[in-house]
Amino acid sequence: MSRRELAKWVGLPLLALLFLAAPFIFNDPYYQHLLILICTWSILALGFLLILSVGQFTIGHAGFMAIGAYASALLTTKVGVSFWFALPLAAVIAAIFGAVMGWVMLRARMGAFLLLTLCFAEVVRLTIVYWPSLLGGRAGFPNIPRPDAIFGMAFDSKFPYYYLILFLLAVMVFVIYRMDRSKFGLTFKSIAQNPPLAQSVGVHLMRYKILAFTVACFFAGAAGSFYAHYLTFLSPEYFTVWKSLIVQMYAIIGGIGFMIAGPIAGAAFLVVLPELLRATETFSFILYGAVFILVIFFIPGGLLSLPQQVGVWRQALRRRAKIPGGIRPWQYLRPGS
Amino acid sequence: MKKWLAGLLVVLISVVLAFTASCGPGEGEANTYKLGYLGPLTGPAASWGIPIKNGMEMAAEEINDAGGIVVAGETYMLQIVAADDRFVPEGAVTAVQKLIYDDKIQYIWGPIGSACALAVQPITEENRVAIFAISSDALGPEHPYTFSYLSSPTARAEVGYPWLKQNRPEVQRVALMAEHTPTGEAALEGARVGAEGQGLEVVAAEYFEPGITDFAPLLTRMLAKNPDVIDPSSTPAGPFSLIVKQAREMGYEGLFYTSYQPAEEVLVVGAGAENAEGIIAAGGPVYPKGTPEQQAFYQKYIEKYGKEVWQEAVSLGYRWVYWTTLIFEQVDSFDPDLVVEALAESEFEGIVATYRFGGEETYGIAREVEGNQTYLNIFHNGEWEPLAIIPLEW
Amino acid sequence: MDVSLIPQVIANGLMMGMSYVLIASGLTIVLGITRIINFAHGEFYMLGAFCAYYFFQMAGVPYLVTILLAILAVGVLGMGVERVLFRPIREFFLPSVVVALGLAFFLAGTAAWLFGPEEKVVTSPFPGVLNALGATFSVERLVVILIAIVIMGGLWYLITRTKLGRALRGVAQDREAASLQGISVNGMCNISMGIGCGLAGAAGVLLGPIFIVHPYLGALAIFKALIVIILGGIGSMPGAVLGGLLLGFIESFGLTYLGGVTDVLLFAFIFVLILFRPGGLMGRVWVIRH
């Protein structure tokens, strides 16, 4: 069996088993909560990376999560729709916003796009803050109902929630995987690498950019809806620009060269890290910041490039040569490779 | 590309290992009872949270030195477990789960603020965990395990007016201002009721966004109405000092009354001792000049933790530990249902006042702390001086 | 709408505006020359404010001297940070974002550890008010405006009239051309960081007595600074001035007459602005190489 086949037939199922069994391995609801958070933020981080793969850098992804979250909350509380309809509906609503805003914003260059997404996200958040009669404002939106029982499983413990968000994550991973493998994927990569060339061979840039953006927003909305019904309480503080920035960190620190695994690994690492740092209290900020810096400097390709990085180090030691300026393998990694 | 697979597995496994290694159930003494603190320890509100936690630890230490508590025939030493929420609702949600599921805690002081309190409520109520939050918005008969350690902003705001009417007859026109938050609104309306109830005229009532530091526009409008007293209702110390300073700079010579007594240093440095002269505040006692117990408490705290970390709020944490453990011993159990019932009907004599839980008319359930007296203090020569003790209606 | 308030509102707008100009100008210099968004810029501002507390408030150093000391101390720190942290990753956008954010956490945490998390207040060095033109101006804020103008004036002189300034501008405009002319890009980036952080430090000292001082000031400061340079155009000094003043006035008018909704309208306005004029008011488009 070749190594590739080994990976495919043993590695992947092993990984899947790990994810499926996780809440049983960590039987404490606190750890299960962290698992749920990891999955939720993975969806956002994947979305960020998807958008990055068409050459744009968004700083407002949390805004679309907010749209999905509040839409779902309103649908279930004010309109009386069941969660199982509200979730896809909210995702679609977020996707529509994504398509429209994408059409408006994606024509801009990377620098301007970044600023536009920031403004949009803040407009969304501030609309929530200053519309307390409908959306609860700063005081929050309470009493969001839990999902109705499905397949005989009631949502009174963390298990069903975990499998639900895991399912959403799996769907997103599958969609991204298929997109990547299809002609869309090739197009995305060509757009990212050389937009003018891509355009010159007849690629409709905007169409593909909007597609990627819409997909990312769809899942962000779905994650938002999930989040609303998991916490049963929403606050505009959940969807700040700061949160969007932190989610990007997950993707970057996980490794942007790894389109699917990177954000998930990054999310796992960076959700768990502050919890481990609880014991340090006042030092937690210092250590958190230091970890960011250390990872970028020593494992610049992201956590998942550690095996390669170790190889580079071994080579350097063997040659006992000082590589001028340091090691920067991210130059050789493009999103999606 | 199978290297990423190896990498992912490595990351996940190290995460698993790191986690299980560090988060084993903290087995201390076999008979330790844990109480929780949920609030800011880092981030902007840390300066409120840390003194309260210190107060809790001071009380726990005293109780342990005296032999601990005895419940159902067993002796327990108290341990305070603190979890940082960074003053954001999401932080509170994660932190409370650690306290409840990992540390198995049933009684938590905190969180501070309605946003955090409402966010954690679904989890605490479901697990019959009693929380004692600084929030009035979280109370209600459908949340029997939620208490408020914030005395009603409305009641606090009202308190000074009868005294003012009696002792400062020249005060006729009242200007009210408050932060545009639920607490601020409750306080402003309470002040209005208090003032009008004494026959005083409310000539201005304005809200401002929390966080602004430039009150000139608002004060311009207000001073045009010639008030005799300005009541910034529930504004915290920092902005309050700025209000005082800016109003004085604009020529205001009248009185200031506040129901949230600001710390001396903040007032002196922020407003200037001269500008702050004569401010009347309702709040806790001036500990260094109070009763012998109050003075001893104050001395002990600053010796242990330092003067910079002193706040009136220290007594909140201190009192909570004593009161709650008293009830444990009274009902001889840690069971939340028994304890909550007993707490709601108990009275506690602290060094500042006697306390109980009230608020049925407002919330439908008695969960809001009430003291039987409050203190009026006046700012003189850069320090707070006791002015009067006001008994409160129970 | 109460027209009598207008002089006051304008006065406030000017005061807040100059404050924003001070904070944002440092950020825009660093961004324009090194092309790094220094998310930790707010933390340098915070350190300046602590300089005001420890030098002026606690040690009694004269106020103007404190300003110079802060510029020096924070500027040198900034240069050190640039040399160690930013230079290696300067060419790479995404890593620079992570490093800058990490630095922000690191500095805020260190400040909280060293100085304590409590709020500290700095007495105003210029108490009193001035009544003129139907409005009340606080002397302190007038002095802030004055000193800010002096600092900006000195900066303008530096950038437009000195050789150093020419070199800085050269690097900002076209790195290859600049280095072909013998200008050390590394050196200019380092100096620009020193200047930018020094400005942030000065802003901290000037605004310290007006706002409360605590280790977590940075987050709000960087946010406002970002808005200003978005408005004004990245890397543009006149843009920073224009953007800062504009923001100050919008906030002053908005908060007085409209209340909190101003924020929503502000971002909506900026959104539309960037859409039609991606370079902000001064038209400096921001190109990110990744």
XYZ file of N, CA and C in Angstrom, chain B residues 295-384:
270
model
N -12.837 49.815 60.630
C -11.443 50.222 60.552
C -10.520 49.017 60.532
N -10.829 48.034 61.372
C -9.974 46.848 61.428
C -9.994 46.117 60.108
N -11.189 46.020 59.517
C -11.339 45.355 58.227
C -10.476 46.040 57.178
N -10.582 47.365 57.155
C -9.824 48.146 56.187
C -8.328 47.943 56.370
N -7.877 48.039 57.607
C -6.452 47.878 57.877
C -5.954 46.519 57.439
N -6.725 45.506 57.775
C -6.292 44.151 57.437
C -6.162 43.997 55.921
N -7.139 44.548 55.214
C -7.093 44.394 53.764
C -5.885 45.100 53.157
N -5.659 46.361 53.560
C -4.574 47.061 52.875
C -3.221 46.508 53.280
N -3.158 45.907 54.461
C -1.879 45.279 54.810
C -1.614 44.072 53.940
N -2.700 43.358 53.630
C -2.524 42.123 52.875
C -2.340 42.385 51.382
N -3.127 43.308 50.835
C -3.158 43.448 49.391
C -2.638 44.782 48.886
N -2.541 45.759 49.765
C -2.076 47.053 49.285
C -3.218 48.012 49.087
N -2.884 49.299 49.242
C -3.947 50.298 49.201
C -4.513 50.476 47.805
N -3.666 50.233 46.764
C -4.160 50.508 45.412
C -5.290 49.583 45.038
N -5.313 48.392 45.664
C -6.334 47.433 45.273
C -7.540 47.502 46.209
N -7.650 48.557 46.972
C -8.798 48.686 47.874
C -9.958 49.325 47.140
N -11.117 48.739 47.335
C -12.328 49.364 46.837
C -13.423 49.017 47.820
N -14.430 49.840 47.868
C -15.570 49.537 48.722
C -16.112 48.156 48.414
N -15.978 47.767 47.139
C -16.564 46.504 46.696
C -15.941 45.295 47.379
N -14.778 45.477 47.981
C -14.139 44.356 48.680
C -15.115 43.717 49.649
N -15.901 44.555 50.305
C -16.815 44.015 51.302
C -17.888 43.154 50.672
N -18.168 43.373 49.379
C -19.170 42.523 48.719
C -18.727 41.068 48.744
N -17.471 40.862 48.307
C -16.977 39.498 48.264
C -16.836 38.898 49.656
N -16.330 39.720 50.543
C -16.091 39.290 51.925
C -17.392 38.853 52.570
N -18.406 39.705 52.416
C -19.702 39.453 53.030
C -20.343 38.198 52.444
N -20.169 38.041 51.118
C -20.819 36.927 50.449
C -20.343 35.596 51.022
N -19.026 35.492 51.209
C -18.497 34.228 51.730
C -19.056 33.939 53.115
N -19.044 34.959 53.971
C -19.550 34.747 55.325
C -21.034 34.405 55.338
N -21.812 35.162 54.587
C -23.267 34.972 54.583
C -23.612 33.592 54.043
N -23.004 33.245 52.910
C -23.379 31.980 52.287
C -22.982 30.797 53.158
N -21.774 30.859 53.721
C -21.363 29.720 54.543
C -22.175 29.639 55.825
N -22.618 30.785 56.296
C -23.508 30.771 57.461
C -24.760 29.966 57.165
N -25.302 30.161 55.983
C -26.510 29.433 55.602
C -26.218 27.944 55.427
N -25.043 27.629 54.897
C -24.675 26.209 54.791
C -24.795 25.547 56.159
N -24.233 26.221 57.157
C -24.232 25.628 58.485
C -25.634 25.635 59.078
N -26.403 26.668 58.694
C -27.753 26.762 59.242
C -28.634 25.627 58.731
N -28.617 25.371 57.433
C -29.454 24.291 56.896
C -28.710 22.961 56.904
N -27.446 23.020 57.315
C -26.629 21.807 57.443
C -26.548 21.024 56.135
N -26.441 21.760 55.039
C -26.419 21.070 53.756
C -25.877 22.015 52.692
N -25.395 21.419 51.580
C -24.986 22.249 50.454
C -26.037 22.251 49.350
N -27.140 21.561 49.588
C -28.125 21.411 48.530
C -28.667 22.775 48.087
N -28.596 23.061 46.789
C -28.974 24.406 46.336
C -30.410 24.794 46.661
N -31.318 23.846 46.535
C -32.707 24.229 46.789
C -32.904 24.668 48.236
N -32.333 23.893 49.164
C -32.460 24.263 50.576
C -31.771 25.589 50.862
N -30.549 25.706 50.315
C -29.758 26.898 50.621
C -30.415 28.149 50.048
N -30.878 28.043 48.810
C -31.483 29.211 48.160
C -32.720 29.677 48.931
N -33.559 28.715 49.317
C -34.736 29.054 50.121
C -34.334 29.795 51.383
N -33.378 29.189 52.083
C -32.972 29.763 53.365
C -32.344 31.141 53.184
N -31.529 31.276 52.150
C -30.902 32.569 51.885
C -31.947 33.645 51.668
N -32.948 33.290 50.867
C -33.946 34.295 50.509
C -34.693 34.800 51.730
N -34.692 34.016 52.793
C -35.429 34.448 53.986
C -34.517 34.888 55.116
N -33.223 34.875 54.873
C -32.301 35.142 55.982
C -31.983 36.613 56.109
N -31.419 36.938 57.243
C -30.862 38.274 57.446
C -29.420 38.108 57.880
N -28.571 38.979 57.426
C -27.149 38.857 57.754
C -26.640 40.159 58.323
N -26.007 40.053 59.481
C -25.448 41.260 60.083
C -24.006 41.421 59.666
N -23.751 42.393 58.820
C -22.376 42.617 58.430
C -21.807 43.778 59.192
N -20.578 44.178 58.835
C -19.978 45.304 59.543
C -20.462 46.630 58.995
N -21.204 46.581 57.903
C -21.671 47.823 57.303
C -23.156 48.034 57.593
N -23.914 46.972 57.493
C -25.360 47.064 57.693
C -25.875 45.656 57.881
N -27.160 45.560 58.133
C -27.790 44.240 58.135
C -28.446 44.057 56.777
N -28.321 42.860 56.234
C -28.777 42.639 54.866
C -29.798 41.545 54.790
N -30.606 41.625 53.751
C -31.506 40.527 53.418
C -31.780 40.636 51.925
N -32.549 39.689 51.428
C -32.901 39.734 50.013
C -34.341 40.168 49.845
N -34.529 41.159 48.999
C -35.892 41.658 48.806
C -36.210 41.776 47.341
N -37.160 42.592 47.034
C -37.471 42.876 45.635
C -38.642 42.135 45.068
N -39.517 41.546 45.935
C -40.638 40.780 45.361
C -41.536 41.627 44.478
N -41.760 42.891 44.927
C -42.719 43.697 44.149
C -42.168 43.974 42.750
N -40.871 44.191 42.672
C -40.311 44.541 41.367
C -40.102 43.324 40.486
N -39.620 42.235 41.088
C -39.187 41.115 40.252
C -40.066 39.892 40.386
N -40.931 39.892 41.400
C -41.755 38.712 41.606
C -41.068 37.672 42.464
N -39.860 37.967 42.896
C -39.139 37.000 43.725
C -38.096 37.780 44.523
N -37.846 37.334 45.739
C -36.927 38.078 46.600
C -35.496 37.627 46.342
N -34.791 38.353 45.455
C -33.432 37.941 45.178
C -32.469 39.127 45.125
N -32.952 40.302 45.476
C -32.094 41.482 45.361
C -31.652 41.924 46.743
N -30.358 42.071 46.913
C -29.843 42.371 48.246
C -30.303 43.758 48.693
N -30.662 43.857 49.962
C -31.065 45.146 50.540
C -30.352 45.307 51.858
N -29.848 46.490 52.068
C -29.266 46.769 53.368
C -30.264 47.551 54.204
N -30.123 47.540 55.522
C -31.080 48.284 56.338
C -30.621 49.698 56.591
N -29.465 50.030 56.078
C -29.038 51.408 56.184
C -28.002 51.690 55.114
N -27.886 52.942 54.815
C -26.844 53.331 53.882
C -26.177 54.584 54.422
N -25.038 54.895 53.905
C -24.257 55.993 54.445
C -24.227 57.156 53.470
N -24.373 58.341 54.018
C -24.132 59.535 53.218
C -22.806 60.109 53.654
N -21.967 60.384 52.684
C -20.653 60.934 53.011
C -20.444 62.214 52.224
N -19.597 63.058 52.780
C -19.318 64.317 52.089
C -17.825 64.438 51.862
N -17.471 64.994 50.737
C -16.065 65.101 50.368
C -15.501 66.408 50.880
N -14.502 66.284 51.713
C -13.984 67.491 52.357
C -12.477 67.405 52.440
N -11.801 68.437 51.914
C -10.339 68.455 51.977
C -9.707 67.210 51.390
N -10.240 66.782 50.296
C -9.617 65.671 49.607
C -9.925 64.299 50.179
N -10.862 64.226 51.123
C -11.191 62.924 51.703
C -12.689 62.817 51.927
N -13.145 61.589 52.022
C -14.538 61.390 52.376
C -14.705 61.483 53.882
